[in-house]
mmCIF file of C-alpha atoms and ligand atoms in Angstrom:
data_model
loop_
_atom_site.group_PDB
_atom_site.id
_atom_site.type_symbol
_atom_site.label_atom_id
_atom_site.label_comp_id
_atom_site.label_asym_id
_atom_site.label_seq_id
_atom_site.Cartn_x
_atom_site.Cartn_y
_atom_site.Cartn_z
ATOM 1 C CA UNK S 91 91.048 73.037 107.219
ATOM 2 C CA UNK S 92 93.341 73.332 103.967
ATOM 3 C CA UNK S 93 97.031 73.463 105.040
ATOM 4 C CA UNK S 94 98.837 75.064 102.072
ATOM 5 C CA UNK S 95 102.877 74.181 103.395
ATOM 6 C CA UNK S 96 104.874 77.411 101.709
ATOM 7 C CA UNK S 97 103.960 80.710 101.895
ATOM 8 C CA UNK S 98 105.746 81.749 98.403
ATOM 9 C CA UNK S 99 104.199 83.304 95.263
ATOM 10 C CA UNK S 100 102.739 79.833 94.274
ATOM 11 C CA UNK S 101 101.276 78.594 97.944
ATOM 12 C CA UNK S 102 100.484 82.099 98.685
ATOM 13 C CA UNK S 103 98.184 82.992 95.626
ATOM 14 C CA UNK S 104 96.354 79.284 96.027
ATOM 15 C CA UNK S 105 95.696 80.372 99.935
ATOM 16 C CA UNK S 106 94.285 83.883 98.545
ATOM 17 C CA UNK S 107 92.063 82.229 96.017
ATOM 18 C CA UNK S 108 91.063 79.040 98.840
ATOM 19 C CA UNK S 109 90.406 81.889 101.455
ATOM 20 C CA UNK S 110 88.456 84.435 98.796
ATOM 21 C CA UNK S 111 85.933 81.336 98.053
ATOM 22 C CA UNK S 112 85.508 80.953 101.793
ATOM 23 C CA UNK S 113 87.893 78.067 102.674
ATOM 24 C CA UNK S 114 89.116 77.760 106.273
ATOM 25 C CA UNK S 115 93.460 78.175 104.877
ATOM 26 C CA UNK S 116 96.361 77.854 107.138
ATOM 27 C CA UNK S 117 99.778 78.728 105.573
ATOM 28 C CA UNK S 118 102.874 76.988 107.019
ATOM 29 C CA UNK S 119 106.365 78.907 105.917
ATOM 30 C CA UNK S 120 110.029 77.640 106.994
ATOM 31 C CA UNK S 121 111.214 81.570 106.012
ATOM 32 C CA UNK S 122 113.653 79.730 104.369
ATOM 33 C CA UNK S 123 116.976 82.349 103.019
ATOM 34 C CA UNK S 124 116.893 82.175 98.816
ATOM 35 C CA UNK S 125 112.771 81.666 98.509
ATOM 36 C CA UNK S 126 112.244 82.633 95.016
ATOM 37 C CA UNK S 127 109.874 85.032 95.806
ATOM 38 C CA UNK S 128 111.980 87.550 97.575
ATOM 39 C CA UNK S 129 114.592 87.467 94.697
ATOM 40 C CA UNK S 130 112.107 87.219 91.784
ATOM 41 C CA UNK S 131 111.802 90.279 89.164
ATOM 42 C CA UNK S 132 107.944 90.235 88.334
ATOM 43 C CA UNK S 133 108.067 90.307 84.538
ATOM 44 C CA UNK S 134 105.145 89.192 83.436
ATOM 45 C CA UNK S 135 106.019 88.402 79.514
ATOM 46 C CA UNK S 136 105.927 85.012 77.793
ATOM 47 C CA UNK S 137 107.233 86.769 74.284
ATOM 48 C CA UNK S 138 110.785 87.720 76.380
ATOM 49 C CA UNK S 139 111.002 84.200 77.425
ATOM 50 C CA UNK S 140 109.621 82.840 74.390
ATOM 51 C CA UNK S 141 106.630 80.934 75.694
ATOM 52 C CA UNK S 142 104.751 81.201 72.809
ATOM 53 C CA UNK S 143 104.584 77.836 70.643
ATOM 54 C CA UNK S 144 106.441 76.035 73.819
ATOM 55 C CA UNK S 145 104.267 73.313 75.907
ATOM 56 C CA UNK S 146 104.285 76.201 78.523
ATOM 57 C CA UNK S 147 102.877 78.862 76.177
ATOM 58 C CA UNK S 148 99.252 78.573 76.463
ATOM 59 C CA UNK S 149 99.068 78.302 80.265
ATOM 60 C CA UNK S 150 101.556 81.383 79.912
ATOM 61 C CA UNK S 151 98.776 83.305 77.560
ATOM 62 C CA UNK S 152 96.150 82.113 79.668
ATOM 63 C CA UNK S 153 97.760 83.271 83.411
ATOM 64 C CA UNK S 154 98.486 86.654 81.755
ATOM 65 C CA UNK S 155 95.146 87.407 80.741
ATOM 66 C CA UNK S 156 94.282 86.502 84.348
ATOM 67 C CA UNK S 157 97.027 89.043 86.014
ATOM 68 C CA UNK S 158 94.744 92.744 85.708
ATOM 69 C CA UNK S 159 91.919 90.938 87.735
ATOM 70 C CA UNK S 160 94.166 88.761 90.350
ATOM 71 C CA UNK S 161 96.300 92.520 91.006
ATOM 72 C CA UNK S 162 93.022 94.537 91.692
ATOM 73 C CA UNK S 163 91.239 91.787 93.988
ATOM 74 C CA UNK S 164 94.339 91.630 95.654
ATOM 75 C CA UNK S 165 94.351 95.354 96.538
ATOM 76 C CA UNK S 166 90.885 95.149 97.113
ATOM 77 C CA UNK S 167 91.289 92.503 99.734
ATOM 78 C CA UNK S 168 94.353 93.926 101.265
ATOM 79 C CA UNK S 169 94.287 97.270 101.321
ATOM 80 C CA UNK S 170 98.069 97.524 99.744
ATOM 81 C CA UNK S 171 99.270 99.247 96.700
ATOM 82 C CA UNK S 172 99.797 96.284 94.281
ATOM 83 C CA UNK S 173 101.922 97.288 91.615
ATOM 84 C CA UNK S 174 100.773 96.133 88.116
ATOM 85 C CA UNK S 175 102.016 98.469 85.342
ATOM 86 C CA UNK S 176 101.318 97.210 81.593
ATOM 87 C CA UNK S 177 104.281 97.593 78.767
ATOM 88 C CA UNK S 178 107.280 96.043 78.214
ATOM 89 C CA UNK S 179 110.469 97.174 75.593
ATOM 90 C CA UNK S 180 111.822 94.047 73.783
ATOM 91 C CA UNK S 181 115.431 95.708 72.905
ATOM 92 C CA UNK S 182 116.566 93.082 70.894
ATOM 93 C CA UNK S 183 114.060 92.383 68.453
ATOM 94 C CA UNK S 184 115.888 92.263 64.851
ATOM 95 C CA UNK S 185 116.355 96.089 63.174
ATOM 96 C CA UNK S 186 113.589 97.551 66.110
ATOM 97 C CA UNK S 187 115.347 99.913 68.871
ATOM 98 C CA UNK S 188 113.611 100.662 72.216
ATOM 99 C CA UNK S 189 111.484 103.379 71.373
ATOM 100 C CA UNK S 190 109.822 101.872 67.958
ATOM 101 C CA UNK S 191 106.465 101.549 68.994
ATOM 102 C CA UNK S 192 107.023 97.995 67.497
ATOM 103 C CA UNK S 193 109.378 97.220 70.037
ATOM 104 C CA UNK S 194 106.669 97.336 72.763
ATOM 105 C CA UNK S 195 104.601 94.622 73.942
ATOM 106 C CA UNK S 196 101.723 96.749 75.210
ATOM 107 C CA UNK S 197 99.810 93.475 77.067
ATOM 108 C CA UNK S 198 102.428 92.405 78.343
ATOM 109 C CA UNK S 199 103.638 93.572 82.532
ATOM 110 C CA UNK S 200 105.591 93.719 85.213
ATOM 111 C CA UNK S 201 105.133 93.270 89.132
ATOM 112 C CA UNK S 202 106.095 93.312 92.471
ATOM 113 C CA UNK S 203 106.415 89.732 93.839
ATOM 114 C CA UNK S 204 107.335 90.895 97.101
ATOM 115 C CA UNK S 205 103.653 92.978 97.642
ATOM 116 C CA UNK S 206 101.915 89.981 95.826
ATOM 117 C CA UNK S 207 102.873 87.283 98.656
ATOM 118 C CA UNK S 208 101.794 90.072 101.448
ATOM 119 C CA UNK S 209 99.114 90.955 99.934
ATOM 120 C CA UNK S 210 98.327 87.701 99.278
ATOM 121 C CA UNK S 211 98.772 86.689 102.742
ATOM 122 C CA UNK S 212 97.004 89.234 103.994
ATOM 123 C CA UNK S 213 94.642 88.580 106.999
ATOM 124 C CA UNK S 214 95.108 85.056 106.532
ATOM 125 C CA UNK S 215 96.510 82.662 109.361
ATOM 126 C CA UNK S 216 100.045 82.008 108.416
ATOM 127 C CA UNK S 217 102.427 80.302 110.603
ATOM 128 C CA UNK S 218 106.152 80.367 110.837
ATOM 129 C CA UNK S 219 107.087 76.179 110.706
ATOM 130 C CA UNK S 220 109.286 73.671 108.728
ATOM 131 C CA UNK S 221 107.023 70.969 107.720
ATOM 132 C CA UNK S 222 109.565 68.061 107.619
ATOM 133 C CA UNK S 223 107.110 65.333 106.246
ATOM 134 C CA UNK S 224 102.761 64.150 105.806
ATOM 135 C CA UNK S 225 101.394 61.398 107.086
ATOM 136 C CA UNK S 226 98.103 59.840 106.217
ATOM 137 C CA UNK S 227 96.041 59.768 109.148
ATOM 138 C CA UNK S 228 92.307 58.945 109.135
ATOM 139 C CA UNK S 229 90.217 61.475 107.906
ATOM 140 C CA UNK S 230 93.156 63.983 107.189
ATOM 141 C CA UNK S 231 96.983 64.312 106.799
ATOM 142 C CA UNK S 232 99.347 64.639 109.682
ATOM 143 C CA UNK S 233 102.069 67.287 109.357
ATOM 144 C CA UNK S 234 104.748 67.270 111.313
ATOM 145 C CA UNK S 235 106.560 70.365 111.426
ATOM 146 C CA UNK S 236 109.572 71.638 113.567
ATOM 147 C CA UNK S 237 106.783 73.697 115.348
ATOM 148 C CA UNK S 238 104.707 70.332 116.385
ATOM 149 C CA UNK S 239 102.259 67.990 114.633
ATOM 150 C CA UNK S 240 98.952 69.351 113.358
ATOM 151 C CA UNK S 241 96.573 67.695 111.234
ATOM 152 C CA UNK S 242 94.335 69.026 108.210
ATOM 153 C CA UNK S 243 92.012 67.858 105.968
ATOM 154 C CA UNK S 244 93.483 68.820 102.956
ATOM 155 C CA UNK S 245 97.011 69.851 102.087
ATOM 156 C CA UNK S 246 98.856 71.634 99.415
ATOM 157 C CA UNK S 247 102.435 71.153 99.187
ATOM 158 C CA UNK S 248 103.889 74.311 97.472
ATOM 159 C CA UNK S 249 107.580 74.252 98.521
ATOM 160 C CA UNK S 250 109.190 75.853 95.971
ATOM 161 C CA UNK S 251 112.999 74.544 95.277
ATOM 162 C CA UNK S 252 112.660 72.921 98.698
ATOM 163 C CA UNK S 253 110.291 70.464 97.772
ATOM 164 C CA UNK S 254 112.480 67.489 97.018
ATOM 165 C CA UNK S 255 111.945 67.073 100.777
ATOM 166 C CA UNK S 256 108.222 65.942 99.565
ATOM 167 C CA UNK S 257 109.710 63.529 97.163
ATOM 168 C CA UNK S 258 109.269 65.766 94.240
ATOM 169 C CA UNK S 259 111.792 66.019 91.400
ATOM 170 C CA UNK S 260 112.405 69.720 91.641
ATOM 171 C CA UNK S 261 116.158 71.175 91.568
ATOM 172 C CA UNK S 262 116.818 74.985 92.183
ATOM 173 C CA UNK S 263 118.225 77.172 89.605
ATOM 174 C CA UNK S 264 120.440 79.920 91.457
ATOM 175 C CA UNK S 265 119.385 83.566 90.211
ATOM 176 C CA UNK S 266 121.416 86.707 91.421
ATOM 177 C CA UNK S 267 119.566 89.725 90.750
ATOM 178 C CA UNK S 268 120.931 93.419 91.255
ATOM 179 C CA UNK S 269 118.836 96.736 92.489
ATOM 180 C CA UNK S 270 119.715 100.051 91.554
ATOM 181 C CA UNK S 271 119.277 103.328 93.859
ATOM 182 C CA UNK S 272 117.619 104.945 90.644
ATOM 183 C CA UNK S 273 114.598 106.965 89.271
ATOM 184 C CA UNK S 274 112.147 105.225 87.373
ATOM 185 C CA UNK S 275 112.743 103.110 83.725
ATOM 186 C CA UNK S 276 110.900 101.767 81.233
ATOM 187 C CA UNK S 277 110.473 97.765 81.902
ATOM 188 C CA UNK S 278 112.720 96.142 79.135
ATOM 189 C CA UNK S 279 114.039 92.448 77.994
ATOM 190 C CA UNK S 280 116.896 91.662 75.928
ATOM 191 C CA UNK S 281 117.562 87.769 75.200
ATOM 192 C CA UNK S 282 120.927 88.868 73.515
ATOM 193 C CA UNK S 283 122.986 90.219 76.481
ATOM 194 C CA UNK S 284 125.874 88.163 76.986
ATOM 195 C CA UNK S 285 125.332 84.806 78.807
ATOM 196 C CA UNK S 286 121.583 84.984 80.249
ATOM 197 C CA UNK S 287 118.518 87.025 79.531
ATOM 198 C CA UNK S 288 118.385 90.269 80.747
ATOM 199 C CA UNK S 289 115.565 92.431 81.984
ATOM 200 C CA UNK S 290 114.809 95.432 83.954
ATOM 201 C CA UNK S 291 112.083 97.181 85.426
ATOM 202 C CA UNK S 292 111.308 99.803 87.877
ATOM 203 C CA UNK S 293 109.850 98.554 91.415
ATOM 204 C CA UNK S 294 109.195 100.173 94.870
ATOM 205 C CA UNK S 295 112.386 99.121 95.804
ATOM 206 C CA UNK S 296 114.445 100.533 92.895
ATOM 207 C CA UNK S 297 115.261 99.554 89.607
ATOM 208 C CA UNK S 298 115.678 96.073 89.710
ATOM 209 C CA UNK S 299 118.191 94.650 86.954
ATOM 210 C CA UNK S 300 118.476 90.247 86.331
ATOM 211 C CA UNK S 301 119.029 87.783 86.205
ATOM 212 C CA UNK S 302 121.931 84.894 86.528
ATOM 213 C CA UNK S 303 121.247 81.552 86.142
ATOM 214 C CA UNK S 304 123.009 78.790 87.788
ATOM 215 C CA UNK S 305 121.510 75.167 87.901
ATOM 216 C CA UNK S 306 121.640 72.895 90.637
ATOM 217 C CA UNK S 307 123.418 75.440 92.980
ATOM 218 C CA UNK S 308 122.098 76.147 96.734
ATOM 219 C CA UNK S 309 124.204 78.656 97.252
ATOM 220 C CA UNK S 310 122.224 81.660 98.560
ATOM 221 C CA UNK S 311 125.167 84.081 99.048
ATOM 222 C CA UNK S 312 125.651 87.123 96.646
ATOM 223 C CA UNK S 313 128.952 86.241 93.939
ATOM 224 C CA UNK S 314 130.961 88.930 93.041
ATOM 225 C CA UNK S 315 131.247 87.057 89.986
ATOM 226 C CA UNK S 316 127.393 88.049 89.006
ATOM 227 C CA UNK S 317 127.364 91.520 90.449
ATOM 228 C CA UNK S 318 130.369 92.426 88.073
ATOM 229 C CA UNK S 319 128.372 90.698 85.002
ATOM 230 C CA UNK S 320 124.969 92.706 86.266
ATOM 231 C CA UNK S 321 127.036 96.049 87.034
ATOM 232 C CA UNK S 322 127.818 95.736 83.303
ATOM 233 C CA UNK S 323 124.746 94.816 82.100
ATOM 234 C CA UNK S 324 122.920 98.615 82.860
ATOM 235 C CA UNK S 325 124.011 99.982 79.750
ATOM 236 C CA UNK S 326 122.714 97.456 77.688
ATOM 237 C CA UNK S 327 119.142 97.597 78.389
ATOM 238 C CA UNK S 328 119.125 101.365 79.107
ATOM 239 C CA UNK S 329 122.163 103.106 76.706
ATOM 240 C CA UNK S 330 120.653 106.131 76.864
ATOM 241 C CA UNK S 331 119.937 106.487 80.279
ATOM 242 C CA UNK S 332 123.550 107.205 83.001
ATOM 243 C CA UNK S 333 122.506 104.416 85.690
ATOM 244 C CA UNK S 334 124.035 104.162 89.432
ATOM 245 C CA UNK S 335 126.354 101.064 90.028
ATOM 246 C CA UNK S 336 123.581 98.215 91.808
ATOM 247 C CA UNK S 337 123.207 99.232 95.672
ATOM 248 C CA UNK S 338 121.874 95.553 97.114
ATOM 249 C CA UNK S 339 122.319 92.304 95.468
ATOM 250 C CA UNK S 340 119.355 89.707 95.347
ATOM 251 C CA UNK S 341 119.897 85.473 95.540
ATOM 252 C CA UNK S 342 116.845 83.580 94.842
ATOM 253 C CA UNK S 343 116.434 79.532 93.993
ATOM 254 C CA UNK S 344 113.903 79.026 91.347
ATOM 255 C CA UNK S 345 112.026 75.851 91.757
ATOM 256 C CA UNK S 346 112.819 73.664 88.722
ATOM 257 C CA UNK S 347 112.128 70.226 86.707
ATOM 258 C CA UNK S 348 113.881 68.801 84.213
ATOM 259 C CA UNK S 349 111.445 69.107 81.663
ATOM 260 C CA UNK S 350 110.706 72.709 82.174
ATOM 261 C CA UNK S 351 106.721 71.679 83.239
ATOM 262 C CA UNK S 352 105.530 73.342 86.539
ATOM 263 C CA UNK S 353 104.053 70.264 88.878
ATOM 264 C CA UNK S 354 100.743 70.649 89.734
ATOM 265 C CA UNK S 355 98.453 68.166 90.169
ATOM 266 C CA UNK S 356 97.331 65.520 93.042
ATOM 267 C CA UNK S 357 99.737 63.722 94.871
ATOM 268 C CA UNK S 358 97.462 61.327 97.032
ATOM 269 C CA UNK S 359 94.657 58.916 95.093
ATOM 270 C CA UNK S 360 92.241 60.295 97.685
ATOM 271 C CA UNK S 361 93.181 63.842 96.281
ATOM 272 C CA UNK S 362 94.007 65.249 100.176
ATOM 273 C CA UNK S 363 97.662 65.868 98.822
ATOM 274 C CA UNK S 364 98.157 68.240 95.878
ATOM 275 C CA UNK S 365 101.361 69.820 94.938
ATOM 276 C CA UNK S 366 101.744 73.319 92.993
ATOM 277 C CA UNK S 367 105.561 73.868 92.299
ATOM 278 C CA UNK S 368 108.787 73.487 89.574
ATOM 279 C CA UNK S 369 107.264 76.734 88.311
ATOM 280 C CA UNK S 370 110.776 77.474 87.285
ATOM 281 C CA UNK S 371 111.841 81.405 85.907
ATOM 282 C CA UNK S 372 107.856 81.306 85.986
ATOM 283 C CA UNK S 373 106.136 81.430 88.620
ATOM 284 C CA UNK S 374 105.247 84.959 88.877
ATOM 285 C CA UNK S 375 103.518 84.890 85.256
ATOM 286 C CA UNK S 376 101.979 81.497 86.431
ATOM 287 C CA UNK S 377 100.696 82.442 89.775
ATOM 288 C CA UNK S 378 96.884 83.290 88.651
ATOM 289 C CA UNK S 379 96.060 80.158 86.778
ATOM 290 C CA UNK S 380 97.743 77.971 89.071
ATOM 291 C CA UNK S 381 96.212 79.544 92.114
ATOM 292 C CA UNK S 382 92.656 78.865 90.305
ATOM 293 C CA UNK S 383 93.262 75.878 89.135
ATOM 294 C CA UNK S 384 94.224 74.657 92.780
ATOM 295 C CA UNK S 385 91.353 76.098 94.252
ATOM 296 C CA UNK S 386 89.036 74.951 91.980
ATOM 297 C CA UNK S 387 89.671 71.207 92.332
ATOM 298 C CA UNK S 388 89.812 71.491 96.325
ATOM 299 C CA UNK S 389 86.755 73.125 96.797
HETATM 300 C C1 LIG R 442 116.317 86.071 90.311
HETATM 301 C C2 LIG R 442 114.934 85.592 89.971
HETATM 302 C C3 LIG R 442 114.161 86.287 89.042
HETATM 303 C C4 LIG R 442 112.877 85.845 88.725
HETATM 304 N N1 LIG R 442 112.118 86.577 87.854
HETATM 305 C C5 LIG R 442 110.866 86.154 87.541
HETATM 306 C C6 LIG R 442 110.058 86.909 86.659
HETATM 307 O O1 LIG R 442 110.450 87.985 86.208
HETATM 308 N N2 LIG R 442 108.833 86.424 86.311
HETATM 309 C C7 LIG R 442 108.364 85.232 86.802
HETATM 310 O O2 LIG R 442 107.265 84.824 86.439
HETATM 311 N N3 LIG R 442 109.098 84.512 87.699
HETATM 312 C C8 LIG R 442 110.328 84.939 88.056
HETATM 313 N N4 LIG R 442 111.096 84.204 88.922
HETATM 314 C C9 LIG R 442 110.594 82.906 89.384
HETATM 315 C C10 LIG R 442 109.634 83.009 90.549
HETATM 316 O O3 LIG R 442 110.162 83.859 91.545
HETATM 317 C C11 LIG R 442 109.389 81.597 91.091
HETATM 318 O O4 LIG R 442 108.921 80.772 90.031
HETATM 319 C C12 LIG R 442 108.365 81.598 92.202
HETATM 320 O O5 LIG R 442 108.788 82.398 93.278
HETATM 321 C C13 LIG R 442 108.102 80.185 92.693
HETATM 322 O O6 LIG R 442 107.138 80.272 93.712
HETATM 323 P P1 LIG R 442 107.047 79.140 94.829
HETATM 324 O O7 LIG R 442 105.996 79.572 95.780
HETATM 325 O O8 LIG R 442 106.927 77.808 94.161
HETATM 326 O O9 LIG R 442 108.496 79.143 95.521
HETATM 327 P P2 LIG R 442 109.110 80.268 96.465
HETATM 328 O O10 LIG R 442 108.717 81.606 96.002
HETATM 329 O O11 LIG R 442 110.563 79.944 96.583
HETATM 330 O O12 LIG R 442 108.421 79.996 97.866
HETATM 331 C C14 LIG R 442 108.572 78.752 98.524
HETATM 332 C C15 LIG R 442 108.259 78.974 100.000
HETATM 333 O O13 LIG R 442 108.186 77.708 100.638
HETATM 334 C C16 LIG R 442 108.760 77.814 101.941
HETATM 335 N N5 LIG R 442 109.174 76.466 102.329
HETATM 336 C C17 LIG R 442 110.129 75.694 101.767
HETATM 337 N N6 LIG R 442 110.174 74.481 102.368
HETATM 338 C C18 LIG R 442 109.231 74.501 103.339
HETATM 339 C C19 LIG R 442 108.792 73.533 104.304
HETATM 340 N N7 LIG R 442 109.328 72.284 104.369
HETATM 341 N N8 LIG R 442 107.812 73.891 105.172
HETATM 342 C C20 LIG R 442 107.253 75.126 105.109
HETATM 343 N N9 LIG R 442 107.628 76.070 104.202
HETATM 344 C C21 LIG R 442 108.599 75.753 103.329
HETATM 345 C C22 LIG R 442 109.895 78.799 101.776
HETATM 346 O O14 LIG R 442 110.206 79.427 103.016
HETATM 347 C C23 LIG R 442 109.318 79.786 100.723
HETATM 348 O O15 LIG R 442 108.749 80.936 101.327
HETATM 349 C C24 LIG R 442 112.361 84.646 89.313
HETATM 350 C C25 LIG R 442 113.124 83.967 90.269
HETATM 351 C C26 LIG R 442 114.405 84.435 90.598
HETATM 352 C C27 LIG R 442 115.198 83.691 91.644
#
């Protein structure tokens, strides 16, 4: 059995892909308050972040041309409505306004993070437990979680900001994210909007409007702070549109490393411990190729 501990985007798409080849996947997940996941916006566009030309840019290029593919087997396999819409309106780009066709990056998408970790998780075992440490045992690894001890052949440690725990230098980056009680908008990105980068996209659950950014912070409580700064932000992504004040405030910790590089590679010389996380602002955009990469040295 392959214990994947965290049941966010990242360990959640590596169980998908371990369970799709036929792996026997158990998915441990503290529910822990701020997972990125349940916070995260689902933009799916390494030209708004600038990716491209960065160490991060071809894994970027690569996981995106992986997304229409990952999105339809995981509808197929759950049943769900996994929303994957293509298009996104780069407002900022020099002399271009939103609605020159230059202004959209027609490859590029947007997501629902929230229906990729169920659907994900779908049908799989998954098991609500803290796994407070690994111990090598003979023939396995030893968890011991709040829940009791198990012990699997294989594990992947996919904690997101929590996995310092694990020894791994990853730090969370606060975001506070802002939905809106409003019909549906075209997905845009401005880098230009005072402070952070700001993007917006229609979801299931509204229009969802981000992000803050604030390193090193655990704090998992909304700020009034950032819902003034997003409450002013509307306008500037959408100044044609007459947008609701944000009805529910999201708090998410990204999982971070100081040199920007997601971690994901074997932890243990006898490759039973792997670890897939630090995926930073990217982890939705990353999901794919990490989940296949994982699965494809485990198996
Ligand atoms: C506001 C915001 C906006 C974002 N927007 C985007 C975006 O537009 N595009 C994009 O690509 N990315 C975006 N991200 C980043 C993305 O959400 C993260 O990179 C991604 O969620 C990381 O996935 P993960 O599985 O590593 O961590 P998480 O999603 O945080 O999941 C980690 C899981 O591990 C569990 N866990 C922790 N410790 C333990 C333990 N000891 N035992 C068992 N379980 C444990 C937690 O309960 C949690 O469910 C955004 C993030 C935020 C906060």
């Amino acid at each position: 059995m392959i214990a994947v501990v965290g049941g966010g985007l990242i360990g959640a798409s590596i169980a998908f892909e371990l369970a799709q080849a036929g792996a026997d996947v158990l998915v441990l997940d503290a529910g822990k308050r701020g997972a990125a996941w349940q916070a995260g916006a689902g933009m799916l566009t390494p030209t708004g972040e600038r990716l491209h030309g960065t160490p991060l840019g071809d894994l970027a290029a690569r996981s995106l041309s992986l997304w229409p593919d990952f999105a339809r087997r995981l509808a197929q396999a759950s049943g769900l409505a996994v929303p994957f819409r293509g298009g996104i309106e780069h407002v900022n780009s020099p002399g271009l306004r939103p609605s020159d066709p230059a202004a959209l990056s027609p490859h590029e998408a947007t997501t629902h993070p929230p229906t990729i970790v169920r659907a994900a998780l779908h049908g799989l075992d998954v098991r609500r437990a803290e796994v407070l440490r690994l111990e090598q045992v003979p023939g396995g690894v030893r968890l011991v979680t709040d829940a009791g001890p198990l012990t699997a052949a294989r594990v992947v440690l996919a904690a997101g900001a929590w996995s310092g725990r694990f020894g791994l230098p990853v730090f969370p980056v606060r975001g506070q994210a802002a939905l809106l009680a409003a019909a549906p908008v075209p997905a845009r990105y401005s880098t230009k909007a005072r402070g952070f980068p700001l993007y917006g996209l229609p979801r299931p659950d509204g229009v969802y409007l981000g992000a803050t950014v604030r390193p090193h912070c655990w704090d998992t409580a909304a700020r009034a702070q950032d819902a003034r700064w997003l409450g002013a932000a509307a306008p500037l992504l959408w100044p044609e549109l007459e947008l609701p004040q944000p009805a529910q405030m999201l708090v998410g910790l990204r999982p971070c490393t100081a040199d920007g590089q997601p971690i994901v590679r074997r932890l243990s010389e006898d490759g039973r411990v792997w670890a897939a996380t630090g995926h930073g602002r990217h982890g939705a955009l990353l999901a794919p190729l990490t989940a296949q990469q994982v699965a494809q040295e485990l198996l």
